GROMACS .gro file of C-alpha atoms in nm:
model
  407
    1MET     CA    1  22.917   9.931  19.615
    2PRO     CA    2  23.299   9.916  19.600
    3MET     CA    3  23.476  10.205  19.772
    4MET     CA    4  23.623  10.334  19.444
    5SER     CA    5  23.279  10.348  19.284
    6VAL     CA    6  23.134  10.536  19.581
    7ALA     CA    7  23.412  10.796  19.564
    8ALA     CA    8  23.377  10.834  19.189
    9THR     CA    9  23.001  10.873  19.223
   10ARG     CA   10  23.042  11.146  19.485
   11VAL     CA   11  23.297  11.339  19.278
   12GLY     CA   12  23.084  11.304  18.968
   13GLY     CA   13  22.781  11.425  19.161
   14ILE     CA   14  22.965  11.733  19.285
   15ALA     CA   15  23.086  11.812  18.933
   16ARG     CA   16  22.739  11.773  18.788
   17ALA     CA   17  22.586  11.982  19.066
   18LEU     CA   18  22.831  12.266  19.011
   19ALA     CA   19  22.791  12.255  18.635
   20SER     CA   20  22.412  12.243  18.651
   21ALA     CA   21  22.398  12.517  18.913
   22SER     CA   22  22.600  12.745  18.690
   23GLY     CA   23  22.406  12.670  18.373
   24SER     CA   24  22.555  12.673  18.025
   25TRP     CA   25  22.664  13.038  18.054
   26TRP     CA   26  22.983  12.954  18.243
   27MET     CA   27  23.116  12.719  17.976
   28PRO     CA   28  23.419  12.858  17.792
   29GLY     CA   29  23.344  12.954  17.436
   30ILE     CA   30  22.975  13.024  17.495
   31ALA     CA   31  22.895  13.392  17.460
   32SER     CA   32  22.700  13.546  17.744
   33SER     CA   33  22.381  13.741  17.696
   34SER     CA   34  22.132  13.926  17.910
   35SER     CA   35  21.887  13.636  17.880
   36SER     CA   36  22.144  13.385  18.000
   37LEU     CA   37  22.244  13.612  18.283
   38SER     CA   38  21.886  13.625  18.403
   39ARG     CA   39  21.869  13.247  18.450
   40ARG     CA   40  21.876  13.160  18.817
   41ARG     CA   41  21.962  12.819  18.948
   42LYS     CA   42  21.676  12.594  19.069
   43SER     CA   43  21.714  12.362  19.366
   44SER     CA   44  21.578  12.031  19.242
   45SER     CA   45  21.692  11.674  19.209
   46SER     CA   46  21.654  11.706  18.832
   47SER     CA   47  21.969  11.921  18.837
   48PHE     CA   48  22.167  11.598  18.871
   49ALA     CA   49  22.006  11.421  18.576
   50GLU     CA   50  22.244  11.507  18.293
   51PRO     CA   51  22.618  11.525  18.363
   52VAL     CA   52  22.799  11.824  18.213
   53PRO     CA   53  23.163  11.741  18.141
   54PHE     CA   54  23.450  11.961  18.244
   55PRO     CA   55  23.648  12.124  17.959
   56SER     CA   56  23.868  11.861  17.796
   57GLU     CA   57  24.244  11.875  17.762
   58GLU     CA   58  24.186  11.976  17.400
   59ALA     CA   59  24.001  12.285  17.523
   60ALA     CA   60  24.271  12.355  17.781
   61PRO     CA   61  24.614  12.276  17.635
   62SER     CA   62  24.902  12.182  17.861
   63ARG     CA   63  25.104  12.465  18.010
   64PRO     CA   64  25.383  12.501  17.747
   65ASP     CA   65  25.140  12.503  17.452
   66ARG     CA   66  24.882  12.746  17.585
   67ASN     CA   67  24.826  13.046  17.358
   68GLU     CA   68  24.585  13.304  17.488
   69SER     CA   69  24.513  13.437  17.139
   70SER     CA   70  24.352  13.100  17.052
   71SER     CA   71  24.079  13.132  17.316
   72THR     CA   72  23.721  13.110  17.197
   73VAL     CA   73  23.582  13.325  17.480
   74GLU     CA   74  23.399  13.617  17.327
   75PHE     CA   75  23.524  13.972  17.380
   76ARG     CA   76  23.249  14.206  17.489
   77ASN     CA   77  23.257  14.573  17.578
   78ASP     CA   78  22.882  14.630  17.548
   79TRP     CA   79  22.793  14.511  17.898
   80THR     CA   80  22.500  14.691  18.055
   81LEU     CA   81  22.518  14.813  18.412
   82GLU     CA   82  22.233  14.576  18.498
   83GLU     CA   83  22.423  14.276  18.359
   84VAL     CA   84  22.733  14.365  18.557
   85SER     CA   85  22.531  14.412  18.874
   86GLU     CA   86  22.354  14.078  18.835
   87LEU     CA   87  22.683  13.902  18.765
   88TYR     CA   88  22.849  14.065  19.067
   89LYS     CA   89  22.565  13.946  19.293
   90THR     CA   90  22.586  13.583  19.179
   91PRO     CA   91  22.627  13.341  19.474
   92LEU     CA   92  22.999  13.348  19.543
   93LEU     CA   93  23.089  12.984  19.478
   94ASP     CA   94  22.895  12.982  19.152
   95LEU     CA   95  23.065  13.307  19.052
   96VAL     CA   96  23.413  13.171  19.127
   97PHE     CA   97  23.338  12.849  18.939
   98ARG     CA   98  23.238  13.046  18.630
   99ALA     CA   99  23.539  13.275  18.661
  100ALA     CA  100  23.780  12.984  18.707
  101SER     CA  101  23.644  12.819  18.394
  102VAL     CA  102  23.689  13.136  18.189
  103HIS     CA  103  24.035  13.184  18.340
  104ARG     CA  104  24.146  12.837  18.228
  105GLU     CA  105  24.019  12.901  17.878
  106CYS     CA  106  24.211  13.227  17.841
  107HIS     CA  107  24.520  13.184  18.063
  108ASP     CA  108  24.753  12.927  18.208
  109PRO     CA  109  24.613  12.887  18.564
  110GLY     CA  110  24.952  12.773  18.689
  111GLN     CA  111  25.126  13.098  18.597
  112VAL     CA  112  25.122  13.417  18.804
  113GLN     CA  113  25.327  13.713  18.688
  114LYS     CA  114  25.562  13.874  18.939
  115CYS     CA  115  25.591  14.252  18.904
  116THR     CA  116  25.802  14.502  19.094
  117LEU     CA  117  25.701  14.865  19.154
  118LEU     CA  118  25.963  15.130  19.231
  119SER     CA  119  25.888  15.486  19.339
  120VAL     CA  120  26.138  15.682  19.129
  121LYS     CA  121  26.008  16.013  19.263
  122THR     CA  122  25.832  16.017  19.602
  123GLY     CA  123  25.615  16.283  19.766
  124GLY     CA  124  25.543  16.646  19.685
  125CYS     CA  125  25.245  16.565  19.463
  126PRO     CA  126  25.005  16.862  19.413
  127GLU     CA  127  24.701  16.635  19.382
  128ASP     CA  128  24.472  16.584  19.682
  129CYS     CA  129  24.385  16.213  19.661
  130LYS     CA  130  24.255  16.166  20.014
  131TYR     CA  131  24.400  15.816  20.053
  132CYS     CA  132  24.753  15.899  19.933
  133SER     CA  133  25.045  15.976  20.161
  134GLN     CA  134  25.236  16.144  19.876
  135SER     CA  135  25.009  16.448  19.852
  136SER     CA  136  25.182  16.769  19.957
  137SER     CA  137  24.850  16.877  20.113
  138TRP     CA  138  24.910  16.661  20.422
  139SER     CA  139  25.277  16.566  20.402
  140LYS     CA  140  25.335  16.713  20.749
  141ASP     CA  141  25.077  16.473  20.891
  142THR     CA  142  25.203  16.166  20.705
  143GLY     CA  143  25.572  16.243  20.739
  144THR     CA  144  25.630  16.175  20.370
  145LYS     CA  145  25.922  16.382  20.246
  146ALA     CA  146  25.952  16.484  19.884
  147THR     CA  147  26.251  16.329  19.709
  148PRO     CA  148  26.413  16.419  19.378
  149LEU     CA  149  26.383  16.198  19.072
  150MET     CA  150  26.617  15.901  19.104
  151GLN     CA  151  26.920  15.860  18.882
  152VAL     CA  152  26.902  15.615  18.593
  153ASP     CA  153  27.177  15.387  18.726
  154GLU     CA  154  26.997  15.345  19.060
  155VAL     CA  155  26.674  15.251  18.888
  156LEU     CA  156  26.834  15.001  18.650
  157GLU     CA  157  27.019  14.834  18.937
  158SER     CA  158  26.684  14.789  19.115
  159ALA     CA  159  26.538  14.646  18.794
  160ARG     CA  160  26.826  14.398  18.761
  161LEU     CA  161  26.775  14.281  19.118
  162ALA     CA  162  26.400  14.247  19.057
  163LYS     CA  163  26.465  14.036  18.747
  164GLU     CA  164  26.703  13.811  18.942
  165ALA     CA  165  26.426  13.764  19.199
  166GLY     CA  166  26.183  13.648  18.930
  167SER     CA  167  25.999  13.965  18.829
  168THR     CA  168  25.919  14.000  18.460
  169ARG     CA  169  25.759  14.346  18.476
  170PHE     CA  170  25.921  14.653  18.630
  171CYS     CA  171  25.703  14.954  18.705
  172LEU     CA  172  25.821  15.313  18.747
  173GLY     CA  173  25.608  15.537  18.970
  174ALA     CA  174  25.648  15.914  19.003
  175ALA     CA  175  25.442  16.137  19.234
  176TRP     CA  176  25.357  16.393  18.968
  177ARG     CA  177  25.028  16.548  18.860
  178GLY     CA  178  25.146  16.459  18.512
  179THR     CA  179  25.440  16.469  18.276
  180SER     CA  180  25.361  16.829  18.180
  181GLN     CA  181  25.446  16.926  18.540
  182VAL     CA  182  25.815  16.847  18.492
  183GLY     CA  183  26.084  16.983  18.266
  184PRO     CA  184  26.208  16.809  17.950
  185ARG     CA  185  26.532  16.692  18.114
  186GLN     CA  186  26.349  16.504  18.388
  187PHE     CA  187  26.111  16.344  18.141
  188GLU     CA  188  26.404  16.246  17.921
  189ARG     CA  189  26.558  16.077  18.225
  190VAL     CA  190  26.242  15.871  18.264
  191LEU     CA  191  26.257  15.778  17.895
  192THR     CA  192  26.615  15.659  17.949
  193MET     CA  193  26.494  15.447  18.242
  194VAL     CA  194  26.229  15.291  18.019
  195ARG     CA  195  26.485  15.207  17.751
  196GLY     CA  196  26.714  15.054  18.011
  197VAL     CA  197  26.445  14.833  18.165
  198THR     CA  198  26.333  14.716  17.821
  199ASP     CA  199  26.693  14.630  17.732
  200LEU     CA  200  26.697  14.396  18.031
  201GLY     CA  201  26.424  14.190  17.863
  202MET     CA  202  26.158  14.297  18.110
  203GLU     CA  203  25.817  14.448  18.050
  204CYS     CA  204  25.823  14.813  18.156
  205CYS     CA  205  25.523  14.997  18.299
  206ALA     CA  206  25.507  15.358  18.418
  207THR     CA  207  25.263  15.558  18.627
  208LEU     CA  208  25.341  15.927  18.595
  209GLY     CA  209  25.001  16.093  18.631
  210LEU     CA  210  24.812  16.270  18.351
  211LEU     CA  211  24.967  16.210  18.012
  212SER     CA  212  24.941  16.409  17.690
  213GLY     CA  213  24.926  16.245  17.350
  214GLU     CA  214  25.270  16.381  17.263
  215ASP     CA  215  25.436  16.241  17.575
  216ALA     CA  216  25.256  15.909  17.528
  217LEU     CA  217  25.416  15.875  17.185
  218LYS     CA  218  25.760  15.946  17.334
  219LEU     CA  219  25.708  15.672  17.591
  220LYS     CA  220  25.598  15.434  17.317
  221GLN     CA  221  25.909  15.511  17.114
  222ALA     CA  222  26.123  15.448  17.423
  223GLY     CA  223  25.974  15.098  17.444
  224LEU     CA  224  25.717  15.133  17.723
  225THR     CA  225  25.501  14.821  17.752
  226ALA     CA  226  25.214  14.960  17.958
  227TYR     CA  227  25.097  15.276  18.129
  228ASN     CA  228  24.917  15.259  18.462
  229HIS     CA  229  24.647  15.513  18.534
  230ASN     CA  230  24.387  15.385  18.778
  231LEU     CA  231  24.031  15.518  18.787
  232ASP     CA  232  24.037  15.445  19.163
  233THR     CA  233  23.659  15.423  19.210
  234SER     CA  234  23.329  15.485  19.036
  235LYS     CA  235  23.251  15.810  18.860
  236GLU     CA  236  22.974  15.867  19.114
  237HIS     CA  237  23.206  15.832  19.415
  238TYR     CA  238  23.510  15.998  19.260
  239GLU     CA  239  23.452  16.356  19.372
  240SER     CA  240  23.449  16.250  19.736
  241ILE     CA  241  23.803  16.112  19.691
  242ILE     CA  242  23.978  16.383  19.488
  243SER     CA  243  23.899  16.738  19.380
  244THR     CA  244  24.208  16.845  19.185
  245ARG     CA  245  24.121  16.648  18.871
  246LYS     CA  246  23.809  16.513  18.702
  247TYR     CA  247  23.713  16.159  18.611
  248GLU     CA  248  23.717  16.270  18.247
  249ASP     CA  249  24.084  16.372  18.287
  250ARG     CA  250  24.170  16.013  18.373
  251LEU     CA  251  23.967  15.875  18.084
  252ARG     CA  252  24.138  16.119  17.847
  253THR     CA  253  24.480  15.996  17.961
  254LEU     CA  254  24.372  15.637  17.897
  255GLN     CA  255  24.267  15.737  17.545
  256ASN     CA  256  24.604  15.904  17.482
  257VAL     CA  257  24.776  15.585  17.595
  258ARG     CA  258  24.564  15.369  17.361
  259ASP     CA  259  24.617  15.608  17.071
  260ALA     CA  260  24.995  15.580  17.117
  261GLY     CA  261  24.976  15.200  17.098
  262ILE     CA  262  25.072  15.145  17.463
  263SER     CA  263  24.890  14.883  17.669
  264VAL     CA  264  24.656  15.022  17.935
  265CYS     CA  265  24.695  14.919  18.299
  266CYS     CA  266  24.389  15.042  18.485
  267GLY     CA  267  24.199  14.932  18.793
  268GLY     CA  268  24.084  15.066  19.126
  269ILE     CA  269  24.097  15.061  19.504
  270LEU     CA  270  23.850  14.887  19.732
  271GLY     CA  271  23.792  15.031  20.078
  272LEU     CA  272  23.753  15.402  19.998
  273GLY     CA  273  23.417  15.421  20.170
  274GLU     CA  274  23.241  15.317  19.850
  275ARG     CA  275  22.916  15.122  19.825
  276GLU     CA  276  22.867  14.795  19.642
  277GLU     CA  277  22.705  14.995  19.361
  278ASP     CA  278  23.030  15.189  19.319
  279ARG     CA  279  23.229  14.868  19.274
  280VAL     CA  280  22.981  14.752  19.011
  281SER     CA  281  22.999  15.089  18.836
  282LEU     CA  282  23.380  15.084  18.826
  283LEU     CA  283  23.382  14.732  18.681
  284HIS     CA  284  23.126  14.842  18.422
  285THR     CA  285  23.343  15.138  18.320
  286LEU     CA  286  23.653  14.919  18.282
  287ALA     CA  287  23.468  14.648  18.090
  288THR     CA  288  23.315  14.894  17.844
  289LEU     CA  289  23.632  15.081  17.748
  290PRO     CA  290  23.708  15.065  17.373
  291GLN     CA  291  23.963  14.795  17.456
  292HIS     CA  292  23.978  14.605  17.782
  293PRO     CA  293  24.282  14.705  17.991
  294GLU     CA  294  24.581  14.479  17.935
  295SER     CA  295  24.602  14.456  18.312
  296VAL     CA  296  24.356  14.538  18.591
  297PRO     CA  297  24.513  14.608  18.933
  298VAL     CA  298  24.287  14.521  19.226
  299ASN     CA  299  24.397  14.717  19.533
  300SER     CA  300  24.268  14.694  19.887
  301LEU     CA  301  24.327  15.022  20.068
  302VAL     CA  302  24.614  15.028  20.315
  303PRO     CA  303  24.517  15.332  20.528
  304VAL     CA  304  24.813  15.560  20.592
  305GLU     CA  305  24.805  15.755  20.917
  306GLY     CA  306  24.780  16.127  20.851
  307THR     CA  307  24.569  16.102  20.536
  308PRO     CA  308  24.209  16.230  20.543
  309MET     CA  309  24.082  15.890  20.426
  310ALA     CA  310  24.248  15.706  20.716
  311ALA     CA  311  24.100  15.956  20.963
  312LYS     CA  312  23.753  15.928  20.807
  313LEU     CA  313  23.751  15.549  20.809
  314GLU     CA  314  23.870  15.540  21.171
  315GLN     CA  315  23.601  15.786  21.275
  316GLU     CA  316  23.334  15.579  21.104
  317GLY     CA  317  23.470  15.253  21.243
  318ALA     CA  318  23.498  15.114  20.893
  319ARG     CA  319  23.638  14.763  20.854
  320ARG     CA  320  23.907  14.655  20.612
  321THR     CA  321  23.796  14.503  20.281
  322THR     CA  322  23.757  14.130  20.339
  323ALA     CA  323  23.924  13.856  20.137
  324LEU     CA  324  23.588  13.733  20.012
  325GLU     CA  325  23.501  14.081  19.886
  326LEU     CA  326  23.827  14.079  19.690
  327VAL     CA  327  23.750  13.734  19.554
  328ARG     CA  328  23.405  13.848  19.438
  329TYR     CA  329  23.552  14.155  19.268
  330ILE     CA  330  23.831  13.954  19.101
  331ALA     CA  331  23.594  13.682  18.979
  332THR     CA  332  23.360  13.940  18.826
  333ALA     CA  333  23.652  14.119  18.660
  334ARG     CA  334  23.778  13.790  18.517
  335ILE     CA  335  23.444  13.710  18.352
  336LEU     CA  336  23.391  14.064  18.221
  337MET     CA  337  23.749  14.103  18.091
  338PRO     CA  338  23.858  13.746  18.019
  339HIS     CA  339  24.191  13.822  17.850
  340SER     CA  340  24.312  14.091  18.090
  341ILE     CA  341  24.580  14.027  18.350
  342VAL     CA  342  24.413  14.071  18.691
  343ARG     CA  343  24.675  14.192  18.936
  344LEU     CA  344  24.637  14.130  19.310
  345SER     CA  345  24.804  14.447  19.430
  346ALA     CA  346  24.806  14.660  19.747
  347GLY     CA  347  24.668  14.501  20.063
  348ARG     CA  348  24.802  14.153  19.994
  349LEU     CA  349  25.024  14.188  20.301
  350PHE     CA  350  24.719  14.134  20.523
  351MET     CA  351  24.598  13.820  20.344
  352GLU     CA  352  24.664  13.460  20.442
  353LYS     CA  353  24.806  13.230  20.177
  354SER     CA  354  24.469  13.053  20.159
  355ASP     CA  355  24.298  13.386  20.083
  356GLN     CA  356  24.545  13.457  19.804
  357ALA     CA  357  24.496  13.106  19.667
  358PHE     CA  358  24.120  13.174  19.647
  359CYS     CA  359  24.197  13.494  19.453
  360PHE     CA  360  24.415  13.299  19.208
  361LEU     CA  361  24.138  13.042  19.164
  362ALA     CA  362  23.894  13.326  19.089
  363GLY     CA  363  24.118  13.461  18.814
  364ALA     CA  364  24.397  13.675  18.959
  365ASN     CA  365  24.723  13.602  18.776
  366SER     CA  366  24.970  13.868  18.880
  367ILE     CA  367  25.114  14.009  19.202
  368PHE     CA  368  25.355  14.278  19.309
  369THR     CA  369  25.669  14.151  19.477
  370GLY     CA  370  25.925  14.346  19.677
  371ASP     CA  371  25.910  14.488  20.027
  372LYS     CA  372  25.731  14.812  19.934
  373LEU     CA  373  25.461  14.941  19.699
  374LEU     CA  374  25.546  15.309  19.654
  375THR     CA  375  25.514  15.410  20.021
  376THR     CA  376  25.324  15.115  20.173
  377PRO     CA  377  25.471  14.782  20.293
  378ASN     CA  378  25.438  14.465  20.086
  379ASN     CA  379  25.484  14.091  20.133
  380ASP     CA  380  25.822  13.937  20.209
  381TYR     CA  381  26.001  13.778  19.913
  382CYS     CA  382  26.059  13.448  20.093
  383GLU     CA  383  25.690  13.424  20.189
  384ASP     CA  384  25.592  13.465  19.825
  385GLU     CA  385  25.839  13.198  19.714
  386GLU     CA  386  25.700  12.962  19.974
  387MET     CA  387  25.344  13.035  19.861
  388PHE     CA  388  25.430  12.968  19.495
  389GLU     CA  389  25.589  12.638  19.597
  390GLU     CA  390  25.290  12.529  19.806
  391LEU     CA  391  25.034  12.624  19.540
  392GLY     CA  392  25.233  12.478  19.250
  393LEU     CA  393  25.261  12.815  19.075
  394GLU     CA  394  25.531  12.942  18.844
  395GLY     CA  395  25.617  13.290  18.725
  396ARG     CA  396  25.457  13.414  18.406
  397PRO     CA  397  25.714  13.499  18.136
  398PRO     CA  398  25.730  13.854  17.998
  399PHE     CA  399  25.556  13.962  17.680
  400THR     CA  400  25.305  13.674  17.679
  401TYR     CA  401  24.990  13.884  17.681
  402ARG     CA  402  24.777  13.838  17.372
  403ARG     CA  403  24.500  14.083  17.296
  404ASN     CA  404  24.182  13.914  17.178
  405SER     CA  405  24.171  13.947  16.801
  406GLN     CA  406  23.809  14.059  16.822
  407GLN     CA  407  23.917  14.378  16.995
   0.00000   0.00000   0.00000
């Protein structure tokens, strides 16, 4: 057989094997169901009998023409916990293949959004999140000093620099229990920051703690794009992480954000001593919200010396979350919430470029850039530029998110 024919036969065989192993459920545009989830692959030569084609160029338009609102992938928020668990436990390569197919149906796989997060008010937080260095409960142990709210001009200069470096979303973080904790003048200063960032043509996100319906409307009127309020972990594991607020408090804030017409940014942290069941439960909660979050941050804990969580993990000899665990979580999130932006967030500093590439293949399409994420270090700007060049990635433009019309 000519060499070209041998190569083509091998590639075709691999494609058919992957497609057959995954079954029809992975194919973009085909709605999933509990019966299709229960199908398990069978090792047999018959798997190679009928070739299953990859999605055509018609199904996946070229980069400039892609419109996420035209995707035929079905929106679902009625997933059962059993479905999510079975999906999460799919053999990893099969899971990534399915996720990558969904990702290409709903997003441009060559675009990754660059976001910048600025701590506009650091430390002095009255909450007792055991992983966070900004809690006043152990500030003496972490060495984190409380700072006043930054001035508007300082923040907007940082936003301008972030935009020049390629960021299209600028996030404002304040170490508050919530907006009700601060006076009206400080909150008005934040609103002015939001207006200023929006005027730069950037998406603006804020994470300010618990949020009332009234304050959510004020942020909406100021032009806020999204509000970040992470659930952190599963409802079952939550009380071992924080005692000063309830899981329901977080869910209520998310509802206030939705009611105000602001996009929800909500995810969690891996590496808080949780079990696999807790990761499944968190994904189930996110995927069954009334609307899927516009963006889902996936954080890997960066233990900060002096926090109770860092001490506990060291005592137990716990290992850091592995890259493959992140890939599995991201791939599952991508299938469950196909139109959401999945943001590879804290912990990226400890990942090789190849690990990050695997995450992008599995469906991650956003990162945080800049040398710091609130109080923890982040990847170097030049390293990120080099990675984008090597992987053939480009920055995702602002305001390109399209909510599935079925939501």
